[in-house]
GROMACS .gro file of C-alpha atoms in nm:
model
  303
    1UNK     CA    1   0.000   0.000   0.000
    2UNK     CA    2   0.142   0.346  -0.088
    3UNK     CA    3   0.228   0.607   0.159
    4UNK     CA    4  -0.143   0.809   0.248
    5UNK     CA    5   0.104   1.169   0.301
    6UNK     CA    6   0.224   1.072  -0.093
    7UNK     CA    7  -0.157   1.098  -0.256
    8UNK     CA    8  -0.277   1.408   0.038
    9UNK     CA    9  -0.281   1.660  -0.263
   10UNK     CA   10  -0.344   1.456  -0.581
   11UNK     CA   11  -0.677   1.419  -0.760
   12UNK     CA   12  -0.810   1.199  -1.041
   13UNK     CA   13  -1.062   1.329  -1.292
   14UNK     CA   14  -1.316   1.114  -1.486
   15UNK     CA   15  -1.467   1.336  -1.771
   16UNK     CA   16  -1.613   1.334  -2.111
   17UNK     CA   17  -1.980   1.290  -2.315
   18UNK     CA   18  -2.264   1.189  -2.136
   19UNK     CA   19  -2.350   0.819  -2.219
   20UNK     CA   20  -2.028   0.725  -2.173
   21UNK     CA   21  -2.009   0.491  -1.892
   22UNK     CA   22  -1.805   0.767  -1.647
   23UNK     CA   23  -1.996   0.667  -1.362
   24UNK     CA   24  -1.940   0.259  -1.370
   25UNK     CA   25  -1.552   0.329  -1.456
   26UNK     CA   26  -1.537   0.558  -1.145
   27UNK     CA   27  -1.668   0.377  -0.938
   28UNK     CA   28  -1.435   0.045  -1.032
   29UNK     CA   29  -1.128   0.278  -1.006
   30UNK     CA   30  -1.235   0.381  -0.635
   31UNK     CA   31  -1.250   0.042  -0.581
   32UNK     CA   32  -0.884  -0.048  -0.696
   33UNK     CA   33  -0.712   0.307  -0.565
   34UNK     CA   34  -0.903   0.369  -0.240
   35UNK     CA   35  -1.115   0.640  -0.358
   36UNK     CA   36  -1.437   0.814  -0.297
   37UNK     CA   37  -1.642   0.997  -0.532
   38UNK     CA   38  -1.725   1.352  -0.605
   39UNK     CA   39  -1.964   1.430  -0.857
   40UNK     CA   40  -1.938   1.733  -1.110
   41UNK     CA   41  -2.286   1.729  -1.264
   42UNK     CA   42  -2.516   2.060  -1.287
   43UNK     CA   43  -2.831   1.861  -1.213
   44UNK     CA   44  -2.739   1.545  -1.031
   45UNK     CA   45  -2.707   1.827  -0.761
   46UNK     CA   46  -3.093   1.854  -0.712
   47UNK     CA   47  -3.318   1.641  -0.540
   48UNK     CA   48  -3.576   1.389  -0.766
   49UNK     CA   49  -3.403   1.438  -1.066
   50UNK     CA   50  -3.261   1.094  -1.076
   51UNK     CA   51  -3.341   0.902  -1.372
   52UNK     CA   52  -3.351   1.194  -1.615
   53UNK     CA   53  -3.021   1.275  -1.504
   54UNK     CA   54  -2.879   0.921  -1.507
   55UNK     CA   55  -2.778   0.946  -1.185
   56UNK     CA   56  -2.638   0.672  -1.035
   57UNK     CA   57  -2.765   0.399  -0.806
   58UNK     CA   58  -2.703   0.270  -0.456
   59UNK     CA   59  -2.643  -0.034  -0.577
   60UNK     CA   60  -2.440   0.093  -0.867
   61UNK     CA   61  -2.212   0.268  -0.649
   62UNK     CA   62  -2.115  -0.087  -0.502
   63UNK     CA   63  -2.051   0.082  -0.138
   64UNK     CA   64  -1.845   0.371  -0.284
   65UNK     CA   65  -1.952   0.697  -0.097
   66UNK     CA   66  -2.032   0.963  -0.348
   67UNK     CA   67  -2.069   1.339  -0.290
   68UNK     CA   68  -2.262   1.604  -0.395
   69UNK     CA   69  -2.568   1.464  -0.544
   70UNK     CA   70  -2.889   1.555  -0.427
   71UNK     CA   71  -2.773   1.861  -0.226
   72UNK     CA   72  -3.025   2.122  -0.332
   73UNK     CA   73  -3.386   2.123  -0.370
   74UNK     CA   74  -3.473   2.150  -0.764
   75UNK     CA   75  -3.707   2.488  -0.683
   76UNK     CA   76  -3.376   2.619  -0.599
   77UNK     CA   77  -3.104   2.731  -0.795
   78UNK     CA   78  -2.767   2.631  -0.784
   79UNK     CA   79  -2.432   2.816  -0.862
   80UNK     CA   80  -2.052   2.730  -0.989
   81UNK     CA   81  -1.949   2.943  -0.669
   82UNK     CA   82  -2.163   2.725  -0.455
   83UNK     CA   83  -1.999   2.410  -0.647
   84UNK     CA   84  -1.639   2.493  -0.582
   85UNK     CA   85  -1.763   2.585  -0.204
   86UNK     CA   86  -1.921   2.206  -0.149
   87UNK     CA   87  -1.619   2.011  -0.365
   88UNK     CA   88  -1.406   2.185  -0.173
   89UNK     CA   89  -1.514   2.047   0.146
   90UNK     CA   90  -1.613   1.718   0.013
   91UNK     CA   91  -1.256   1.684  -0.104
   92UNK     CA   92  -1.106   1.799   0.238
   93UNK     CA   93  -1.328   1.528   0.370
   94UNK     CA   94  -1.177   1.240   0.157
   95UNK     CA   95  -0.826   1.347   0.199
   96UNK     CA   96  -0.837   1.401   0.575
   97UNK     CA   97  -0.914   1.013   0.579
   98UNK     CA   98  -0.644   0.930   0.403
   99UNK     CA   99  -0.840   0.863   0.079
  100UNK     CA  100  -0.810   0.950  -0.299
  101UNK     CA  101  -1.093   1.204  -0.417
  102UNK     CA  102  -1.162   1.129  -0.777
  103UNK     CA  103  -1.422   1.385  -0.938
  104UNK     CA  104  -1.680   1.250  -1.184
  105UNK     CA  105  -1.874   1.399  -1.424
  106UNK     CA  106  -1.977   1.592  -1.766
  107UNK     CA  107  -2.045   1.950  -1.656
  108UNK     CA  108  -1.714   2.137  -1.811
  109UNK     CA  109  -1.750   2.439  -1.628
  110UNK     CA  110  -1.796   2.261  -1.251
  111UNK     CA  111  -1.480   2.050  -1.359
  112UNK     CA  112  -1.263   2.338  -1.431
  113UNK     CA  113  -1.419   2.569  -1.127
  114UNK     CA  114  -1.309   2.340  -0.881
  115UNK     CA  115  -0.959   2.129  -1.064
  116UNK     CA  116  -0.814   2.370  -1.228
  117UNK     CA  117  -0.852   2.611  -0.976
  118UNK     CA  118  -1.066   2.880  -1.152
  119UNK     CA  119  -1.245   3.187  -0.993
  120UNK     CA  120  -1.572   3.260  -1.193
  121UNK     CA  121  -1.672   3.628  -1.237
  122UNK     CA  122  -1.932   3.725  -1.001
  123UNK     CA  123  -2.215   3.950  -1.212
  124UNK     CA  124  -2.497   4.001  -0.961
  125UNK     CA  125  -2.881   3.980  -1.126
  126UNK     CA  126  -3.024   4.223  -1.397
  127UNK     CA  127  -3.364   4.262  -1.294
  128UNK     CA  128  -3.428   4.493  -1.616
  129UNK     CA  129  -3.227   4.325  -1.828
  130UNK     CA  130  -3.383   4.043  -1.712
  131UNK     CA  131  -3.730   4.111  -1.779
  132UNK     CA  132  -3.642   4.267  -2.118
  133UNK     CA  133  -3.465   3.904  -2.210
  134UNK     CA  134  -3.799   3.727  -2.067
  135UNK     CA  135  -4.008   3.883  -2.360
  136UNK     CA  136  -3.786   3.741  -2.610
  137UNK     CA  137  -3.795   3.381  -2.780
  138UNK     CA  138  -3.578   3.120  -2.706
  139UNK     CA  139  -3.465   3.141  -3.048
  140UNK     CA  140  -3.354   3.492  -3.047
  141UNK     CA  141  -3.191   3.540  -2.725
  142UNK     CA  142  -2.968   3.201  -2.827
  143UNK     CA  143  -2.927   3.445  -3.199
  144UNK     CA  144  -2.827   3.730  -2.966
  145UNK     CA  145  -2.511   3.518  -2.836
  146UNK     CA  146  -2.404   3.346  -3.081
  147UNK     CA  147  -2.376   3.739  -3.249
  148UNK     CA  148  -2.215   3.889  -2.905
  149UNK     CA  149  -2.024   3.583  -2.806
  150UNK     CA  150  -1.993   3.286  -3.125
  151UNK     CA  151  -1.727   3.094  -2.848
  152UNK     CA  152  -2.025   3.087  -2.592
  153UNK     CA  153  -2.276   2.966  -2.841
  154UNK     CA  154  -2.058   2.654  -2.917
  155UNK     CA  155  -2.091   2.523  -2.571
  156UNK     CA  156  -2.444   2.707  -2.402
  157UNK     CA  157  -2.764   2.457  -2.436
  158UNK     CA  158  -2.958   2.680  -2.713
  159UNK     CA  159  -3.287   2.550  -2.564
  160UNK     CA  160  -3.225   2.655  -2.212
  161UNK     CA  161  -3.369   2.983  -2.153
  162UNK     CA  162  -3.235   3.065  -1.775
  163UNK     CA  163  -2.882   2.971  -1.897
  164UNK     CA  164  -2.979   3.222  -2.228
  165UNK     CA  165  -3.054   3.473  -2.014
  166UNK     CA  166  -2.766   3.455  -1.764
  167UNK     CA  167  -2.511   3.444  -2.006
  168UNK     CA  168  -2.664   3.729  -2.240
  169UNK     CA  169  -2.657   3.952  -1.845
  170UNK     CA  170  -2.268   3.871  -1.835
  171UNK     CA  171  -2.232   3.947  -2.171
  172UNK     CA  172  -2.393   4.304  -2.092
  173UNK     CA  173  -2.157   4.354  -1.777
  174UNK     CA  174  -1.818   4.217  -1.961
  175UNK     CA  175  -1.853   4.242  -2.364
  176UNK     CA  176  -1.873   3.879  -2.377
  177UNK     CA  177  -1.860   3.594  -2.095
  178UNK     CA  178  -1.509   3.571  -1.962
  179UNK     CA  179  -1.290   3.308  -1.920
  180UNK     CA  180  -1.264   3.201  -1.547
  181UNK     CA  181  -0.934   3.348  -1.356
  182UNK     CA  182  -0.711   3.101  -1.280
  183UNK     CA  183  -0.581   3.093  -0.957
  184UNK     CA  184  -0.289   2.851  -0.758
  185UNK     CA  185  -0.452   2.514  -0.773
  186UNK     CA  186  -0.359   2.305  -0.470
  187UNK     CA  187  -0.433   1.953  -0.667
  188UNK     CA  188  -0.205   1.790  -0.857
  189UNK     CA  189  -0.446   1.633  -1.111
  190UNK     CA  190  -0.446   1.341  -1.379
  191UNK     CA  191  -0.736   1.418  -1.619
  192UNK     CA  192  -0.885   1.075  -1.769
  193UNK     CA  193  -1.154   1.128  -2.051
  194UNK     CA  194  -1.367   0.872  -2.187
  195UNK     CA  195  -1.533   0.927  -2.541
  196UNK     CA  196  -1.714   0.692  -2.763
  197UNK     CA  197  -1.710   0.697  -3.178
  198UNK     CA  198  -2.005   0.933  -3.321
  199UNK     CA  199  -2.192   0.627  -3.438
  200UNK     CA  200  -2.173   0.386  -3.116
  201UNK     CA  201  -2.273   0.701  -2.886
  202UNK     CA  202  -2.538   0.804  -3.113
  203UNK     CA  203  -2.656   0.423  -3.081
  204UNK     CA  204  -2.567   0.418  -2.645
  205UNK     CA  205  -2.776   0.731  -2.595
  206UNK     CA  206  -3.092   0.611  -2.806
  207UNK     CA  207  -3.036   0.268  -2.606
  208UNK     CA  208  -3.004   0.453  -2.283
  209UNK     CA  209  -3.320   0.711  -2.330
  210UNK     CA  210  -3.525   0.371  -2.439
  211UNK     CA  211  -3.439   0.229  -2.162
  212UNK     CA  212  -3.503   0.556  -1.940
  213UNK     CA  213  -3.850   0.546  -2.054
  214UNK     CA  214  -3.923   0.244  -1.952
  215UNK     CA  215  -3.858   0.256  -1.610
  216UNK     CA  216  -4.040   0.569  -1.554
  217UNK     CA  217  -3.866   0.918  -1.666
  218UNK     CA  218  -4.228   1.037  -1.768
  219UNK     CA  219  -4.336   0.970  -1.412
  220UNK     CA  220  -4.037   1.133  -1.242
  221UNK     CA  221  -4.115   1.464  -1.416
  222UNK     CA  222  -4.485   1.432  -1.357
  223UNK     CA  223  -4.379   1.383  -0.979
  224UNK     CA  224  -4.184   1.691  -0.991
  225UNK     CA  225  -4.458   1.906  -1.147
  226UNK     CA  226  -4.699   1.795  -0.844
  227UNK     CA  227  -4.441   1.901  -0.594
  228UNK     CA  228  -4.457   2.236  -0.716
  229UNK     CA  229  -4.210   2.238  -0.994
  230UNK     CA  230  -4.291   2.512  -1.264
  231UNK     CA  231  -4.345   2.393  -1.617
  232UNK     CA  232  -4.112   2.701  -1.681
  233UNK     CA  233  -3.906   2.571  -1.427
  234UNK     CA  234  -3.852   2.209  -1.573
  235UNK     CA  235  -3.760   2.341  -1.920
  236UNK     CA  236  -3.495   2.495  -1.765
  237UNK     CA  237  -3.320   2.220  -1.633
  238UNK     CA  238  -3.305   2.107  -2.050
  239UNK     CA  239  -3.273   1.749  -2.241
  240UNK     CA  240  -3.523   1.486  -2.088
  241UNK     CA  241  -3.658   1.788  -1.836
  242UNK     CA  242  -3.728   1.988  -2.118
  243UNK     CA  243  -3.865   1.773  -2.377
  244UNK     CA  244  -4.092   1.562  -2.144
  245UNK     CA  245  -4.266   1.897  -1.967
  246UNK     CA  246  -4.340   1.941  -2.345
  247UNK     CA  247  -4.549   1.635  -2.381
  248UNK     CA  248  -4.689   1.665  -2.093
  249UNK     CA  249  -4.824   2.021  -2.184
  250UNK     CA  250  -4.979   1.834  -2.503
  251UNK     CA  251  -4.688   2.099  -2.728
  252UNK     CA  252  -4.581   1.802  -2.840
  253UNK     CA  253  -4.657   1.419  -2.906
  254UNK     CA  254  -4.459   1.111  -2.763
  255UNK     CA  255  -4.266   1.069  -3.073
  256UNK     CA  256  -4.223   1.401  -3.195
  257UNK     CA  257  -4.065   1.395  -2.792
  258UNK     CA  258  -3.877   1.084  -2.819
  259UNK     CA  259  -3.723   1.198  -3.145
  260UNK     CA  260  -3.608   1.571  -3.058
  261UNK     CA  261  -3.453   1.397  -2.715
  262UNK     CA  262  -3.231   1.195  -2.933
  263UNK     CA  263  -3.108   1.462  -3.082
  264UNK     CA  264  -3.062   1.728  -2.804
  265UNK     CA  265  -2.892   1.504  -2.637
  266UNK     CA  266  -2.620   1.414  -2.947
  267UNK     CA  267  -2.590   1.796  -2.966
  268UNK     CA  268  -2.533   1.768  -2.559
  269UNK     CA  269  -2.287   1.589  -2.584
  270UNK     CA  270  -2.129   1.734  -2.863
  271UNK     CA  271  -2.090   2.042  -2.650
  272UNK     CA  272  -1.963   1.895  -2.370
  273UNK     CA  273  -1.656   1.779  -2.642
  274UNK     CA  274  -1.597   2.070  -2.771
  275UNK     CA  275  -1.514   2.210  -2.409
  276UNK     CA  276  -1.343   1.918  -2.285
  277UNK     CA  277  -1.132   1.977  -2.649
  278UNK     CA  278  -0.964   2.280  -2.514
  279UNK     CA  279  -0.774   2.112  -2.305
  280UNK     CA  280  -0.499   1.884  -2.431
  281UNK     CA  281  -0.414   1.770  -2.093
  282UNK     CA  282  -0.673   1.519  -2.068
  283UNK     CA  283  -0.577   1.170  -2.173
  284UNK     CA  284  -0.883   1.002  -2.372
  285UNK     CA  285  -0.952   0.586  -2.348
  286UNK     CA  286  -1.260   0.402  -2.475
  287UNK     CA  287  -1.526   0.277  -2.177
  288UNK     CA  288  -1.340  -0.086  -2.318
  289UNK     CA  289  -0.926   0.059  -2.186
  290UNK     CA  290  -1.023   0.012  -1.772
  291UNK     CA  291  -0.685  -0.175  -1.717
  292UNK     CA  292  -0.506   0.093  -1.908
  293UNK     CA  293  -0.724   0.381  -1.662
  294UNK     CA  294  -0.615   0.137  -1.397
  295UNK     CA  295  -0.273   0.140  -1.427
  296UNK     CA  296  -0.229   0.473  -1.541
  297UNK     CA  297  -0.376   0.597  -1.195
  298UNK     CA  298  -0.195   0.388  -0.949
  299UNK     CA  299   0.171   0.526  -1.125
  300UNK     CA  300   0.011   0.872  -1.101
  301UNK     CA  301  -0.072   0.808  -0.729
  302UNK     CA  302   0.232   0.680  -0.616
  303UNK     CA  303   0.502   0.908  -0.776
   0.00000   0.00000   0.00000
């Protein structure tokens, strides 16, 4: 066994495209390194959301303690500041019992908040922006960044109007948004990404949201709506949130729902590449490589 003082500061990253099988490869490696599990997922965070959001299972995490899902009620909202705050001491937590944090997920920005040590602008709320922005269409306000801020529009969920609408408000306060600060990072990181050919995840996702429908994603979001959840509010949260509070407002039928799913979430995931892209640091297996994953992490952990 390797000397607990040698891993104190060190930090593995599992990243990539949703639908890649991140979460059963994470949880395998904790297994073999003595690890515990943070989670870096925008809305694994809240409360309910679990099958639309893939979230993982009790019994799929196979005794492995995970952090940082279902912290937050889904009428609230949650923040990157409040993300790096809660990683933070989740990671503190791991470390201080001698074990190796390794941080899961597909949300870019929460991954580079917290690893790469990154302070995010703080732009408090335009109320009169705001409400000027609310009288727009989707359609337009997405138009409106991809004219003040083409970078942003390559990554931003175009369907997503509270994410629209926030970044069009920094885009007033800063000319565009701004790349986060970065700042001394205390981790010394090994960034594993796992990606899929085009075809095969095209083919895993329609599996997957098949699959998701059968075992009750429909019902999860009708559960949400009678707990209070806004039918503004559940577009928000996007993809299967999005597309299903749809249906269930009769915009749209089952297929016509099934079918614009499947592609939202190819164009999901092509996002999340093309931010994951900027950085060549991360070293990129196939869901098939674990014993290469494997032994790449133990040599990172005990040099």
């Amino acid at each position: 066994m390797q000397d607990r003082t040698a891993m104190q500061h060190k930090l593995i990253v599992i990243l990539g495209p949703t639908a890649t099988g991140k979460s059963d490869i994470s949880v395998r490696l904790a297994k073999d390194v003595n690890g515990e599990i943070i989670s870096a997922d925008s809305r694994q965070v809240y409360r309910g959301m679990d099958i639309g959001t893939g979230k993982v299972t009790k019994r799929e995490m196979r005794g492995i303690r995970h952090f940082l899902l279902d912290v937050a009620s889904p009428k609230s909202q949650y923040s990157v500041a409040r993300y790096i705050r809660d990683a933070q001491k989740a990671s503190k937590s791991i470390l201080r019992r001698g074990l190796v944090p390794i941080v899961v997920g597909g949300t870019g920005l929460y991954i580079d908040a917290f690893t790469r040590g990154l302070s995010i602008p703080e732009v408090p709320p335009n109320k009169k922006l705001r409400l000027k922005l609310e009288k727009l269409s989707t359609e337009k306000l997405f138009e409106l960044i991809r004219k003040k801020d083409p970078y942003r529009a390559k990554t931003i969920d175009r369907h997503n109007r509270r994410r629209l609408i926030r970044a069009l408000e920094i885009i007033e306060t800063h000319g565009k948004v701004p790349k986060p600060r970065k700042q001394k990072n205390k981790f010394d990181t090994l960034y594993i990404g796992i990606t899929l050919p085009k075809e095969k995840l095209a083919s895993k996702i329609n599996k997957r949201l098949l699959m998701r429908m059968k075992i009750g994603m429909i019902a999860e979001v009708k559960k949400l709506r009678s707990q209070g959840i806004s039918w503004k509010k559940l577009e928000s949260f996007g993809l299967e949130y999005r597309n299903i509070a749809l249906y269930l407002q009769k915009k749209v039928t089952k297929k016509e729902m099934v079918e614009c799913l499947q592609k939202d979430i190819e164009h999901y995931a092509k996002r999340q590449m093309t931010w994951f892209k900027r950085h060549p640091d991360i070293l990129w297996f196939s869901p098939s490589e674990f014993s290469k994953i494997k032994k790449i992490s133990k040599k990172f952990l005990e040099r």
